[in-house]
Coordinates of C-alpha atoms in Angstrom, one line a residue:
M1 CA 11.2 6.3 29.3
N2 CA 13.5 3.3 29.3
Y3 CA 15.1 3.7 25.9
N4 CA 17.6 0.8 26.5
Q5 CA 14.9 -1.8 27.1
N6 CA 12.7 -0.6 24.3
F7 CA 15.7 -0.8 22.0
L8 CA 16.5 -4.4 22.9
D9 CA 12.9 -5.4 22.6
D10 CA 12.7 -3.8 19.1
I11 CA 15.9 -5.5 17.9
N12 CA 14.9 -8.8 19.4
Q13 CA 11.5 -8.6 17.6
Q14 CA 13.3 -7.9 14.3
L15 CA 15.6 -10.9 14.9
F16 CA 13.2 -13.4 16.2
P17 CA 9.6 -12.3 15.5
Q18 CA 6.8 -13.9 17.6
N19 CA 5.7 -15.9 14.6
F20 CA 9.0 -17.7 14.5
T21 CA 8.8 -21.3 15.7
D22 CA 9.6 -22.2 19.3
K23 CA 13.0 -23.6 18.1
H24 CA 14.2 -20.0 18.4
L25 CA 12.9 -19.6 21.9
R26 CA 16.4 -19.9 23.5
E27 CA 17.8 -17.3 21.1
R28 CA 14.9 -14.9 21.8
I29 CA 15.5 -15.2 25.6
F30 CA 19.3 -15.1 25.3
F31 CA 19.5 -11.9 23.2
P32 CA 18.3 -9.3 25.8
L33 CA 20.2 -11.0 28.6
R34 CA 23.5 -11.1 26.7
F35 CA 23.3 -7.6 25.1
Q36 CA 21.8 -5.7 28.1
R37 CA 23.8 -2.5 28.6
R38 CA 26.0 -2.7 31.7
E39 CA 29.5 -2.2 32.8
S40 CA 30.3 -5.7 34.1
Q41 CA 29.4 -8.5 31.7
P42 CA 28.5 -12.0 33.0
S43 CA 29.9 -15.1 31.2
H44 CA 27.9 -17.1 28.7
L45 CA 27.4 -19.8 31.4
E46 CA 26.0 -17.3 33.8
I47 CA 23.6 -16.1 31.1
A48 CA 22.6 -19.7 30.5
K49 CA 21.7 -20.0 34.2
Q50 CA 19.5 -16.9 34.0
M51 CA 17.8 -18.4 30.9
S52 CA 17.0 -21.5 32.9
Q53 CA 15.3 -19.4 35.5
T54 CA 12.9 -17.7 33.0
E55 CA 9.3 -19.1 32.9
P56 CA 9.5 -20.5 29.3
L57 CA 12.7 -22.4 30.0
Q58 CA 12.2 -23.2 33.7
G59 CA 14.3 -26.2 34.6
V60 CA 15.8 -26.6 31.2
N61 CA 19.6 -27.0 31.1
C62 CA 20.7 -24.2 28.8
Q63 CA 24.4 -24.4 29.6
T64 CA 25.2 -27.4 27.4
S65 CA 24.0 -25.7 24.3
I66 CA 24.9 -22.1 25.1
N67 CA 27.7 -21.9 22.5
T68 CA 25.3 -23.0 19.8
T69 CA 22.8 -20.4 21.1
V70 CA 25.4 -17.7 20.9
Q71 CA 26.4 -18.6 17.4
N72 CA 22.8 -18.7 16.2
V73 CA 22.2 -15.2 17.6
I74 CA 25.3 -13.8 16.0
R75 CA 24.5 -15.4 12.7
R76 CA 21.0 -14.0 12.8
L77 CA 22.3 -10.5 13.7
V78 CA 24.6 -10.5 10.7
E79 CA 21.8 -11.8 8.5
V80 CA 19.5 -9.0 9.5
F81 CA 21.9 -6.1 10.0
G82 CA 25.0 -7.2 8.1
E83 CA 24.8 -4.5 5.5
E84 CA 24.3 -1.8 8.1
M85 CA 27.2 -3.1 10.2
A86 CA 29.5 -3.1 7.2
N87 CA 28.5 0.5 6.5
D88 CA 29.7 1.3 10.0
G89 CA 33.0 -0.4 9.4
V90 CA 32.4 -3.7 11.0
N91 CA 34.0 -6.7 9.4
T92 CA 31.2 -9.3 9.7
A93 CA 33.0 -12.2 8.1
P94 CA 35.0 -13.2 11.2
L95 CA 31.8 -13.0 13.3
I96 CA 30.1 -15.9 11.4
Q97 CA 33.3 -17.8 10.6
R98 CA 34.1 -18.1 14.3
Q99 CA 37.5 -16.6 13.8
R100 CA 39.2 -15.6 17.0
G101 CA 40.5 -12.0 17.4
K102 CA 41.1 -9.4 20.0
K103 CA 37.4 -9.5 20.9
G104 CA 34.8 -12.2 20.9
A105 CA 32.1 -12.0 18.2
W106 CA 29.4 -11.0 20.7
E107 CA 31.6 -8.2 22.1
V108 CA 32.0 -6.8 18.6
V109 CA 28.2 -6.9 18.1
Y110 CA 27.6 -5.5 21.5
Q111 CA 29.8 -2.5 20.8
W112 CA 28.1 -1.9 17.4
L113 CA 24.7 -2.2 18.9
W114 CA 25.2 0.5 21.5
E115 CA 27.7 2.8 19.8
D116 CA 26.3 2.8 16.3
K117 CA 22.8 1.3 16.1
F118 CA 21.3 2.7 19.3
P119 CA 21.8 6.4 18.6
R120 CA 20.2 6.1 15.2
W121 CA 17.3 4.0 16.7
Q122 CA 16.8 6.5 19.5
L123 CA 16.6 9.5 17.1
D124 CA 14.2 7.7 14.8
W125 CA 12.1 6.5 17.8
I126 CA 11.7 10.1 19.1
W127 CA 11.0 11.5 15.6
Q128 CA 8.3 8.9 14.9
G129 CA 6.8 9.6 18.3
L130 CA 6.5 13.3 17.5
V131 CA 5.1 12.5 14.0
K132 CA 2.4 10.2 15.4
Q133 CA 1.2 13.1 17.5
A134 CA 1.1 15.6 14.6
D135 CA -1.7 16.5 12.3
S136 CA -1.3 16.2 8.5
P137 CA -3.5 18.9 6.9
A138 CA -3.2 19.0 3.2
D139 CA -0.7 21.5 1.8
W140 CA 0.3 23.3 5.0
I141 CA 3.7 23.5 3.3
R142 CA 4.0 24.3 -0.4
F143 CA 7.0 25.2 -2.6
T144 CA 7.1 27.7 -5.5
P145 CA 10.0 27.5 -7.9
V146 CA 11.5 31.0 -8.5
N147 CA 14.3 32.6 -10.4
P148 CA 16.9 33.8 -7.8
G149 CA 17.4 37.0 -9.8
D150 CA 13.7 37.8 -10.0
R151 CA 13.0 40.6 -7.6
K152 CA 9.2 40.8 -8.2
L153 CA 6.7 40.4 -5.4
V154 CA 6.2 36.8 -4.3
V155 CA 2.5 36.0 -3.8
P156 CA 1.4 33.0 -1.7
L157 CA -0.3 30.2 -3.6
G158 CA -4.0 29.7 -3.4
K159 CA -5.1 26.9 -1.1
M160 CA -6.7 24.9 -4.0
R161 CA -3.6 25.0 -6.2
E162 CA -1.9 21.6 -7.0
Q163 CA 1.3 20.9 -5.1
P164 CA 4.2 22.0 -7.3
V165 CA 6.9 19.4 -8.0
I166 CA 10.0 19.9 -5.9
G167 CA 12.9 19.6 -8.4
V168 CA 16.5 18.9 -7.6
N169 CA 18.6 22.1 -7.4
I170 CA 15.6 24.3 -8.3
P171 CA 15.5 27.4 -6.0
S172 CA 12.1 27.7 -4.4
M173 CA 10.1 29.7 -1.8
M174 CA 8.4 27.8 1.0
H175 CA 4.9 28.8 1.9
I176 CA 3.7 27.8 5.4
D177 CA 0.0 28.1 6.3
L178 CA -0.9 26.8 9.7
E179 CA -3.9 29.1 10.4
C180 CA -2.5 29.8 13.8
D181 CA -2.8 33.4 14.9
A182 CA -0.6 33.1 18.0
G183 CA 2.4 31.1 19.3
H184 CA 5.8 30.2 18.1
L185 CA 6.9 27.9 15.3
L186 CA 9.6 25.3 15.4
L187 CA 10.2 23.8 11.9
L188 CA 12.4 20.7 11.6
N189 CA 13.5 19.2 8.3
R190 CA 14.7 15.6 7.9
G191 CA 16.3 14.3 4.7
S192 CA 18.0 11.0 4.0
E193 CA 21.3 12.5 5.2
S194 CA 20.4 15.7 6.9
Q195 CA 18.5 17.0 9.9
Y196 CA 18.1 20.8 10.1
V197 CA 16.2 23.4 12.1
M198 CA 14.7 25.6 9.5
C199 CA 12.7 27.9 11.8
P200 CA 14.0 29.7 13.7
S201 CA 17.3 29.9 11.9
A202 CA 19.6 32.5 10.5
A203 CA 19.7 30.7 7.2
F204 CA 15.9 30.6 6.5
A205 CA 13.7 32.2 9.2
P206 CA 15.1 34.3 12.0
R207 CA 11.6 35.2 13.1
N208 CA 9.2 32.5 14.3
R209 CA 6.2 34.2 15.9
L210 CA 2.9 33.3 14.3
T211 CA 0.4 36.0 13.4
G212 CA -2.1 34.1 11.3
E213 CA -0.5 35.2 8.1
T214 CA 1.1 32.8 5.6
I215 CA 4.8 32.5 6.3
L216 CA 7.3 32.8 3.4
M217 CA 10.7 31.3 3.6
P218 CA 13.5 32.4 3.3
Q219 CA 12.4 35.5 5.1
L220 CA 13.7 39.0 4.4
G221 CA 17.1 39.3 6.0
A222 CA 17.8 35.5 6.1
I223 CA 21.1 34.3 4.9
C224 CA 19.5 32.4 2.0
E225 CA 17.1 35.2 1.1
Q226 CA 18.8 35.6 -2.4
D227 CA 19.6 31.9 -3.0
K228 CA 16.2 30.6 -1.8
I229 CA 15.6 27.0 -0.7
R230 CA 17.0 24.2 -2.8
F231 CA 17.5 20.5 -2.5
D232 CA 20.7 19.1 -4.1
S233 CA 19.7 15.4 -4.5
P234 CA 16.6 13.2 -5.0
G235 CA 15.0 11.6 -2.0
K236 CA 12.4 12.0 0.7
E237 CA 12.2 15.3 2.7
E238 CA 10.1 15.4 5.8
F239 CA 9.0 18.5 7.7
L240 CA 7.7 18.6 11.2
G241 CA 6.2 21.9 12.5
I242 CA 5.7 22.3 16.2
V243 CA 3.7 25.2 17.5
V244 CA 4.1 26.2 21.2
N245 CA 2.6 29.0 23.3
R246 CA 5.7 29.4 25.4
W247 CA 9.0 29.4 23.5
L248 CA 11.7 26.8 24.2
E249 CA 14.8 28.6 25.4
F250 CA 17.4 26.2 24.1
P251 CA 20.7 27.7 23.1
W252 CA 20.6 25.8 19.8
L253 CA 17.3 27.5 18.9
K254 CA 18.7 31.0 18.9
P255 CA 19.4 32.1 15.3
N256 CA 23.1 32.8 14.8
E257 CA 25.4 32.9 11.8
A258 CA 27.9 30.5 13.4
E259 CA 25.3 27.7 12.9
P260 CA 23.0 29.1 10.2
A261 CA 20.7 26.1 10.1
P262 CA 21.2 24.1 13.4
I263 CA 21.6 20.4 13.1
W264 CA 19.3 18.5 15.4
N265 CA 20.8 15.3 16.7
T266 CA 19.6 12.7 19.2
E267 CA 20.6 14.8 22.2
R268 CA 18.8 17.9 21.0
L269 CA 15.7 15.9 19.9
H270 CA 15.5 14.2 23.3
Q271 CA 15.7 17.6 24.9
L272 CA 12.8 18.8 22.8
W273 CA 10.8 15.6 23.5
V274 CA 11.2 16.0 27.3
S275 CA 10.2 19.7 27.1
L276 CA 7.1 18.9 25.0
E277 CA 6.1 16.1 27.3
A278 CA 5.9 18.8 30.1
E279 CA 4.2 21.3 27.9
E280 CA 0.4 21.5 28.4
K281 CA -0.5 22.6 24.9
W282 CA 1.4 22.2 21.7
R283 CA 0.4 21.2 18.2
G284 CA 2.4 19.3 15.6
F285 CA 2.1 19.3 11.8
Y286 CA 3.8 16.8 9.5
Q287 CA 4.3 16.6 5.7
A288 CA 6.7 14.7 3.4
F289 CA 7.8 15.4 -0.1
D290 CA 9.7 13.5 -2.8
V291 CA 12.4 15.5 -4.4
V292 CA 12.9 14.5 -8.0
E293 CA 15.0 15.2 -11.1
V294 CA 13.1 17.4 -13.5

């Protein structure tokens, strides 16, 4: 998988979609040549020569207008990603005002693309790839609001019950019904600002072997057994369940109190992706919820 090339292709498409007029042809060809990830960077004039060797610009002198091409690309990048760049601490004003500094505008953008944007893009690309391969049966995950001090027996909901509202800061039990009588469950949660492994985890579910029974979380003995599961802010919460026959022996998937709910990052998700690609049989299940004020 060539993540770098896919990343550049995706960003280029966002900057200069194919339905743009041909007047942006030079910018579309310039972008991947200029922002390709490499240790030694060619000059703009060398990039212009490469542009003139591409089929769409064969024989065209791109050197005389290369500075304009560079400025157009930088301006477009700020137009599309300016808010995101600012959130990452990039001062975009000098980039479009052609102010000179310690680095050229394209170098600032290059650094932001590969150090800030790319890791987020890669994580999202892998996540969406897993989601696309997952099934989405109705209500395989359900939540039941509970009183943390209530010690009565928790009974799983009937399958035809309406999905309860997930309220902000309301302690709840999670019901998981995959109708799988064998295998091991890996349950990942993704919120707007969080990415947790819920099962297996010391916080919610130390045991992940499937037996065909409905799984209740937090499990008995889990750190959050008394406090239950709660979401502290409104937003979208996604859940991806992965069932494998042979368990994945990654250190970060071993429940421990030092990392009660492991955070899955790009490196860990890539490790999982590679392992699943080599796995003969695995099943995915996806569901998303809106957490709301009640």
